[in-house]
mmCIF file as gemmi writes it, N, C-alpha and C atoms, coordinates in Angstrom:
data_model
loop_
_atom_site.group_PDB
_atom_site.id
_atom_site.type_symbol
_atom_site.label_atom_id
_atom_site.label_alt_id
_atom_site.label_comp_id
_atom_site.label_asym_id
_atom_site.label_entity_id
_atom_site.label_seq_id
_atom_site.pdbx_PDB_ins_code
_atom_site.Cartn_x
_atom_site.Cartn_y
_atom_site.Cartn_z
_atom_site.occupancy
_atom_site.B_iso_or_equiv
_atom_site.pdbx_formal_charge
_atom_site.auth_seq_id
_atom_site.auth_asym_id
_atom_site.pdbx_PDB_model_num
ATOM 1 N N . UNK Axp A 1 ? 90.967 109.569 123.926 1 0 ? 1 A 1
ATOM 2 C CA . UNK Axp A 1 ? 90.702 108.891 122.669 1 0 ? 1 A 1
ATOM 3 C C . UNK Axp A 1 ? 89.407 108.097 122.746 1 0 ? 1 A 1
ATOM 4 N N . UNK Axp A 2 ? 89.169 107.421 123.859 1 0 ? 2 A 1
ATOM 5 C CA . UNK Axp A 2 ? 87.962 106.611 123.982 1 0 ? 2 A 1
ATOM 6 C C . UNK Axp A 2 ? 86.708 107.456 123.922 1 0 ? 2 A 1
ATOM 7 N N . UNK Axp A 3 ? 86.761 108.662 124.506 1 0 ? 3 A 1
ATOM 8 C CA . UNK Axp A 3 ? 85.587 109.525 124.493 1 0 ? 3 A 1
ATOM 9 C C . UNK Axp A 3 ? 85.288 110.015 123.075 1 0 ? 3 A 1
ATOM 10 N N . UNK Axp A 4 ? 86.335 110.209 122.259 1 0 ? 4 A 1
ATOM 11 C CA . UNK Axp A 4 ? 86.126 110.623 120.881 1 0 ? 4 A 1
ATOM 12 C C . UNK Axp A 4 ? 85.406 109.532 120.098 1 0 ? 4 A 1
ATOM 13 N N . UNK Axp A 5 ? 85.802 108.295 120.311 1 0 ? 5 A 1
ATOM 14 C CA . UNK Axp A 5 ? 85.189 107.184 119.598 1 0 ? 5 A 1
ATOM 15 C C . UNK Axp A 5 ? 83.767 106.96 120.085 1 0 ? 5 A 1
ATOM 16 N N . UNK Axp A 6 ? 83.574 107.058 121.379 1 0 ? 6 A 1
ATOM 17 C CA . UNK Axp A 6 ? 82.254 106.819 121.947 1 0 ? 6 A 1
ATOM 18 C C . UNK Axp A 6 ? 81.246 107.904 121.564 1 0 ? 6 A 1
ATOM 19 N N . UNK Axp A 7 ? 81.714 109.065 121.155 1 0 ? 7 A 1
ATOM 20 C CA . UNK Axp A 7 ? 80.815 110.122 120.714 1 0 ? 7 A 1
ATOM 21 C C . UNK Axp A 7 ? 80.064 109.718 119.452 1 0 ? 7 A 1
ATOM 22 N N . UNK Axp A 8 ? 80.61 108.782 118.691 1 0 ? 8 A 1
ATOM 23 C CA . UNK Axp A 8 ? 79.983 108.307 117.467 1 0 ? 8 A 1
ATOM 24 C C . UNK Axp A 8 ? 79.15 107.051 117.692 1 0 ? 8 A 1
ATOM 25 N N . UNK Axp A 9 ? 78.998 106.632 118.947 1 0 ? 9 A 1
ATOM 26 C CA . UNK Axp A 9 ? 78.183 105.459 119.244 1 0 ? 9 A 1
ATOM 27 C C . UNK Axp A 9 ? 78.931 104.152 119.156 1 0 ? 9 A 1
ATOM 28 N N . UNK Axp A 10 ? 80.253 104.205 119.116 1 0 ? 10 A 1
ATOM 29 C CA . UNK Axp A 10 ? 81.064 102.994 119.053 1 0 ? 10 A 1
ATOM 30 C C . UNK Axp A 10 ? 81.639 102.736 120.436 1 0 ? 10 A 1
ATOM 31 N N . UNK Axp A 11 ? 81.593 101.48 120.863 1 0 ? 11 A 1
ATOM 32 C CA . UNK Axp A 11 ? 82.113 101.129 122.178 1 0 ? 11 A 1
ATOM 33 C C . UNK Axp A 11 ? 83.608 100.84 122.055 1 0 ? 11 A 1
ATOM 34 N N . UNK Axp A 12 ? 84.422 101.495 122.888 1 0 ? 12 A 1
ATOM 35 C CA . UNK Axp A 12 ? 85.864 101.281 122.871 1 0 ? 12 A 1
ATOM 36 C C . UNK Axp A 12 ? 86.187 99.97 123.577 1 0 ? 12 A 1
ATOM 37 N N . UNK Axp A 13 ? 87.1 99.194 123 1 0 ? 13 A 1
ATOM 38 C CA . UNK Axp A 13 ? 87.477 97.893 123.543 1 0 ? 13 A 1
ATOM 39 C C . UNK Axp A 13 ? 88.957 97.933 123.896 1 0 ? 13 A 1
ATOM 40 N N . UNK Axp A 14 ? 89.302 97.446 125.091 1 0 ? 14 A 1
ATOM 41 C CA . UNK Axp A 14 ? 90.711 97.339 125.467 1 0 ? 14 A 1
ATOM 42 C C . UNK Axp A 14 ? 91.334 96.155 124.747 1 0 ? 14 A 1
ATOM 43 N N . UNK Axp A 15 ? 92.415 96.41 124.069 1 0 ? 15 A 1
ATOM 44 C CA . UNK Axp A 15 ? 93.104 95.356 123.323 1 0 ? 15 A 1
ATOM 45 C C . UNK Axp A 15 ? 94.355 94.937 124.087 1 0 ? 15 A 1
ATOM 46 N N . UNK Axp A 16 ? 94.716 93.66 124.027 1 0 ? 16 A 1
ATOM 47 C CA . UNK Axp A 16 ? 95.935 93.222 124.715 1 0 ? 16 A 1
ATOM 48 C C . UNK Axp A 16 ? 97.169 93.743 123.994 1 0 ? 16 A 1
ATOM 49 N N . UNK Axp A 17 ? 98.206 94.041 124.751 1 0 ? 17 A 1
ATOM 50 C CA . UNK Axp A 17 ? 99.46 94.495 124.171 1 0 ? 17 A 1
ATOM 51 C C . UNK Axp A 17 ? 100.201 93.283 123.615 1 0 ? 17 A 1
ATOM 52 N N . UNK Axp A 18 ? 100.628 93.365 122.364 1 0 ? 18 A 1
ATOM 53 C CA . UNK Axp A 18 ? 101.346 92.27 121.727 1 0 ? 18 A 1
ATOM 54 C C . UNK Axp A 18 ? 102.777 92.733 121.494 1 0 ? 18 A 1
ATOM 55 N N . UNK Axp A 19 ? 103.722 92.016 122.073 1 0 ? 19 A 1
ATOM 56 C CA . UNK Axp A 19 ? 105.122 92.361 121.91 1 0 ? 19 A 1
ATOM 57 C C . UNK Axp A 19 ? 105.704 91.623 120.705 1 0 ? 19 A 1
ATOM 58 N N . UNK Axp A 20 ? 106.644 92.271 120.041 1 0 ? 20 A 1
ATOM 59 C CA . UNK Axp A 20 ? 107.304 91.65 118.899 1 0 ? 20 A 1
ATOM 60 C C . UNK Axp A 20 ? 108.191 90.517 119.382 1 0 ? 20 A 1
ATOM 61 N N . UNK Axp A 21 ? 108.11 89.382 118.718 1 0 ? 21 A 1
ATOM 62 C CA . UNK Axp A 21 ? 108.908 88.233 119.131 1 0 ? 21 A 1
ATOM 63 C C . UNK Axp A 21 ? 110.002 87.907 118.122 1 0 ? 21 A 1
ATOM 64 N N . UNK Axp A 22 ? 109.899 88.434 116.908 1 0 ? 22 A 1
ATOM 65 C CA . UNK Axp A 22 ? 110.858 88.1 115.869 1 0 ? 22 A 1
ATOM 66 C C . UNK Axp A 22 ? 111.949 89.16 115.786 1 0 ? 22 A 1
ATOM 67 N N . UNK Axp A 23 ? 113.185 88.736 115.709 1 0 ? 23 A 1
ATOM 68 C CA . UNK Axp A 23 ? 114.315 89.638 115.536 1 0 ? 23 A 1
ATOM 69 C C . UNK Axp A 23 ? 114.634 89.735 114.043 1 0 ? 23 A 1
ATOM 70 N N . UNK Axp A 24 ? 114.853 90.936 113.574 1 0 ? 24 A 1
ATOM 71 C CA . UNK Axp A 24 ? 115.164 91.143 112.165 1 0 ? 24 A 1
ATOM 72 C C . UNK Axp A 24 ? 116.67 91.075 111.981 1 0 ? 24 A 1
ATOM 73 N N . UNK Axp A 25 ? 117.116 90.143 111.163 1 0 ? 25 A 1
ATOM 74 C CA . UNK Axp A 25 ? 118.54 89.947 110.913 1 0 ? 25 A 1
ATOM 75 C C . UNK Axp A 25 ? 118.895 90.601 109.578 1 0 ? 25 A 1
ATOM 76 N N . UNK Axp A 26 ? 119.706 91.666 109.626 1 0 ? 26 A 1
ATOM 77 C CA . UNK Axp A 26 ? 120.074 92.386 108.409 1 0 ? 26 A 1
ATOM 78 C C . UNK Axp A 26 ? 121.44 91.99 107.878 1 0 ? 26 A 1
ATOM 79 N N . UNK Axp A 27 ? 122.041 90.958 108.431 1 0 ? 27 A 1
ATOM 80 C CA . UNK Axp A 27 ? 123.336 90.501 107.923 1 0 ? 27 A 1
ATOM 81 C C . UNK Axp A 27 ? 123.106 89.546 106.749 1 0 ? 27 A 1
ATOM 82 N N . UNK Axp A 28 ? 124.06 89.5 105.87 1 0 ? 28 A 1
ATOM 83 C CA . UNK Axp A 28 ? 123.949 88.599 104.724 1 0 ? 28 A 1
ATOM 84 C C . UNK Axp A 28 ? 123.284 89.257 103.535 1 0 ? 28 A 1
ATOM 85 N N . UNK Axp A 29 ? 123.088 88.446 102.489 1 0 ? 29 A 1
ATOM 86 C CA . UNK Axp A 29 ? 122.524 88.955 101.236 1 0 ? 29 A 1
ATOM 87 C C . UNK Axp A 29 ? 121.07 89.39 101.389 1 0 ? 29 A 1
ATOM 88 N N . UNK Axp A 30 ? 120.315 88.643 102.155 1 0 ? 30 A 1
ATOM 89 C CA . UNK Axp A 30 ? 118.905 88.99 102.343 1 0 ? 30 A 1
ATOM 90 C C . UNK Axp A 30 ? 118.766 90.317 103.075 1 0 ? 30 A 1
ATOM 91 N N . UNK Axp A 31 ? 119.587 90.52 104.084 1 0 ? 31 A 1
ATOM 92 C CA . UNK Axp A 31 ? 119.551 91.769 104.833 1 0 ? 31 A 1
ATOM 93 C C . UNK Axp A 31 ? 119.943 92.955 103.977 1 0 ? 31 A 1
ATOM 94 N N . UNK Axp A 32 ? 120.955 92.768 103.137 1 0 ? 32 A 1
ATOM 95 C CA . UNK Axp A 32 ? 121.366 93.845 102.239 1 0 ? 32 A 1
ATOM 96 C C . UNK Axp A 32 ? 120.242 94.203 101.272 1 0 ? 32 A 1
ATOM 97 N N . UNK Axp A 33 ? 119.528 93.191 100.783 1 0 ? 33 A 1
ATOM 98 C CA . UNK Axp A 33 ? 118.417 93.448 99.863 1 0 ? 33 A 1
ATOM 99 C C . UNK Axp A 33 ? 117.302 94.213 100.555 1 0 ? 33 A 1
ATOM 100 N N . UNK Axp A 34 ? 117.031 93.88 101.82 1 0 ? 34 A 1
ATOM 101 C CA . UNK Axp A 34 ? 115.997 94.596 102.58 1 0 ? 34 A 1
ATOM 102 C C . UNK Axp A 34 ? 116.381 96.053 102.753 1 0 ? 34 A 1
ATOM 103 N N . UNK Axp A 35 ? 117.64 96.307 103.119 1 0 ? 35 A 1
ATOM 104 C CA . UNK Axp A 35 ? 118.101 97.68 103.331 1 0 ? 35 A 1
ATOM 105 C C . UNK Axp A 35 ? 118.038 98.471 102.029 1 0 ? 35 A 1
ATOM 106 N N . UNK Axp A 36 ? 118.467 97.866 100.922 1 0 ? 36 A 1
ATOM 107 C CA . UNK Axp A 36 ? 118.437 98.561 99.633 1 0 ? 36 A 1
ATOM 108 C C . UNK Axp A 36 ? 117.014 98.896 99.209 1 0 ? 36 A 1
ATOM 109 N N . UNK Axp A 37 ? 116.114 97.949 99.357 1 0 ? 37 A 1
ATOM 110 C CA . UNK Axp A 37 ? 114.739 98.191 98.914 1 0 ? 37 A 1
ATOM 111 C C . UNK Axp A 37 ? 114.049 99.243 99.789 1 0 ? 37 A 1
ATOM 112 N N . UNK Axp A 38 ? 114.293 99.211 101.092 1 0 ? 38 A 1
ATOM 113 C CA . UNK Axp A 38 ? 113.7 100.22 101.971 1 0 ? 38 A 1
ATOM 114 C C . UNK Axp A 38 ? 114.289 101.599 101.702 1 0 ? 38 A 1
ATOM 115 N N . UNK Axp A 39 ? 115.587 101.657 101.372 1 0 ? 39 A 1
ATOM 116 C CA . UNK Axp A 39 ? 116.231 102.927 101.052 1 0 ? 39 A 1
ATOM 117 C C . UNK Axp A 39 ? 115.647 103.514 99.772 1 0 ? 39 A 1
ATOM 118 N N . UNK Axp A 40 ? 115.48 102.678 98.761 1 0 ? 40 A 1
ATOM 119 C CA . UNK Axp A 40 ? 114.883 103.142 97.504 1 0 ? 40 A 1
ATOM 120 C C . UNK Axp A 40 ? 113.475 103.658 97.73 1 0 ? 40 A 1
ATOM 121 N N . UNK Axp A 41 ? 112.706 102.962 98.557 1 0 ? 41 A 1
ATOM 122 C CA . UNK Axp A 41 ? 111.348 103.381 98.846 1 0 ? 41 A 1
ATOM 123 C C . UNK Axp A 41 ? 111.329 104.73 99.559 1 0 ? 41 A 1
ATOM 124 N N . UNK Axp A 42 ? 112.228 104.908 100.541 1 0 ? 42 A 1
ATOM 125 C CA . UNK Axp A 42 ? 112.283 106.18 101.272 1 0 ? 42 A 1
ATOM 126 C C . UNK Axp A 42 ? 112.704 107.319 100.348 1 0 ? 42 A 1
ATOM 127 N N . UNK Axp A 43 ? 113.675 107.067 99.479 1 0 ? 43 A 1
ATOM 128 C CA . UNK Axp A 43 ? 114.116 108.106 98.545 1 0 ? 43 A 1
ATOM 129 C C . UNK Axp A 43 ? 113.017 108.465 97.554 1 0 ? 43 A 1
ATOM 130 N N . UNK Axp A 44 ? 112.268 107.473 97.1 1 0 ? 44 A 1
ATOM 131 C CA . UNK Axp A 44 ? 111.183 107.727 96.161 1 0 ? 44 A 1
ATOM 132 C C . UNK Axp A 44 ? 110.037 108.468 96.849 1 0 ? 44 A 1
ATOM 133 N N . UNK Axp A 45 ? 109.726 108.082 98.078 1 0 ? 45 A 1
ATOM 134 C CA . UNK Axp A 45 ? 108.609 108.679 98.792 1 0 ? 45 A 1
ATOM 135 C C . UNK Axp A 45 ? 108.894 110.126 99.184 1 0 ? 45 A 1
ATOM 136 N N . UNK Axp A 46 ? 110.122 110.409 99.605 1 0 ? 46 A 1
ATOM 137 C CA . UNK Axp A 46 ? 110.465 111.725 100.132 1 0 ? 46 A 1
ATOM 138 C C . UNK Axp A 46 ? 111.48 112.448 99.244 1 0 ? 46 A 1
ATOM 139 N N . UNK Axp A 47 ? 111.302 112.346 97.955 1 0 ? 47 A 1
ATOM 140 C CA . UNK Axp A 47 ? 112.26 112.925 97.01 1 0 ? 47 A 1
ATOM 141 C C . UNK Axp A 47 ? 112.389 114.439 97.181 1 0 ? 47 A 1
ATOM 142 N N . UNK Axp A 48 ? 111.271 115.146 97.352 1 0 ? 48 A 1
ATOM 143 C CA . UNK Axp A 48 ? 111.32 116.601 97.502 1 0 ? 48 A 1
ATOM 144 C C . UNK Axp A 48 ? 112.048 117.001 98.784 1 0 ? 48 A 1
ATOM 145 N N . UNK Axp A 49 ? 111.82 116.253 99.836 1 0 ? 49 A 1
ATOM 146 C CA . UNK Axp A 49 ? 112.47 116.563 101.115 1 0 ? 49 A 1
ATOM 147 C C . UNK Axp A 49 ? 113.976 116.431 100.994 1 0 ? 49 A 1
ATOM 148 N N . UNK Axp A 50 ? 114.437 115.331 100.377 1 0 ? 50 A 1
ATOM 149 C CA . UNK Axp A 50 ? 115.877 115.134 100.233 1 0 ? 50 A 1
ATOM 150 C C . UNK Axp A 50 ? 116.488 116.178 99.302 1 0 ? 50 A 1
ATOM 151 N N . UNK Axp A 51 ? 115.741 116.612 98.28 1 0 ? 51 A 1
ATOM 152 C CA . UNK Axp A 51 ? 116.253 117.654 97.394 1 0 ? 51 A 1
ATOM 153 C C . UNK Axp A 51 ? 116.419 118.978 98.162 1 0 ? 51 A 1
ATOM 154 N N . UNK Axp A 52 ? 115.427 119.311 98.987 1 0 ? 52 A 1
ATOM 155 C CA . UNK Axp A 52 ? 115.532 120.536 99.796 1 0 ? 52 A 1
ATOM 156 C C . UNK Axp A 52 ? 116.685 120.459 100.78 1 0 ? 52 A 1
ATOM 157 N N . UNK Axp A 53 ? 116.889 119.308 101.395 1 0 ? 53 A 1
ATOM 158 C CA . UNK Axp A 53 ? 118.001 119.151 102.34 1 0 ? 53 A 1
ATOM 159 C C . UNK Axp A 53 ? 119.342 119.275 101.621 1 0 ? 53 A 1
ATOM 160 N N . UNK Axp A 54 ? 119.408 118.758 100.401 1 0 ? 54 A 1
ATOM 161 C CA . UNK Axp A 54 ? 120.665 118.824 99.648 1 0 ? 54 A 1
ATOM 162 C C . UNK Axp A 54 ? 120.988 120.251 99.24 1 0 ? 54 A 1
ATOM 163 N N . UNK Axp A 55 ? 119.972 121.091 99.039 1 0 ? 55 A 1
ATOM 164 C CA . UNK Axp A 55 ? 120.192 122.478 98.612 1 0 ? 55 A 1
ATOM 165 C C . UNK Axp A 55 ? 120.408 123.437 99.766 1 0 ? 55 A 1
ATOM 166 N N . UNK Axp A 56 ? 120.352 122.968 100.993 1 0 ? 56 A 1
ATOM 167 C CA . UNK Axp A 56 ? 120.52 123.863 102.146 1 0 ? 56 A 1
ATOM 168 C C . UNK Axp A 56 ? 121.949 124.349 102.275 1 0 ? 56 A 1
């Protein structure tokens, strides 16, 4: 990957690895709202895929 970037004259920089520190809590009303909204987004984004899977 670095050689691909450097071919364009850009210097590759090593970035520090950042670990996630926050835990996502899906319990309660807020968690249910997050799950519902993400589900709606996935269904809207991949509507054709789900239709094809349903017709299999």
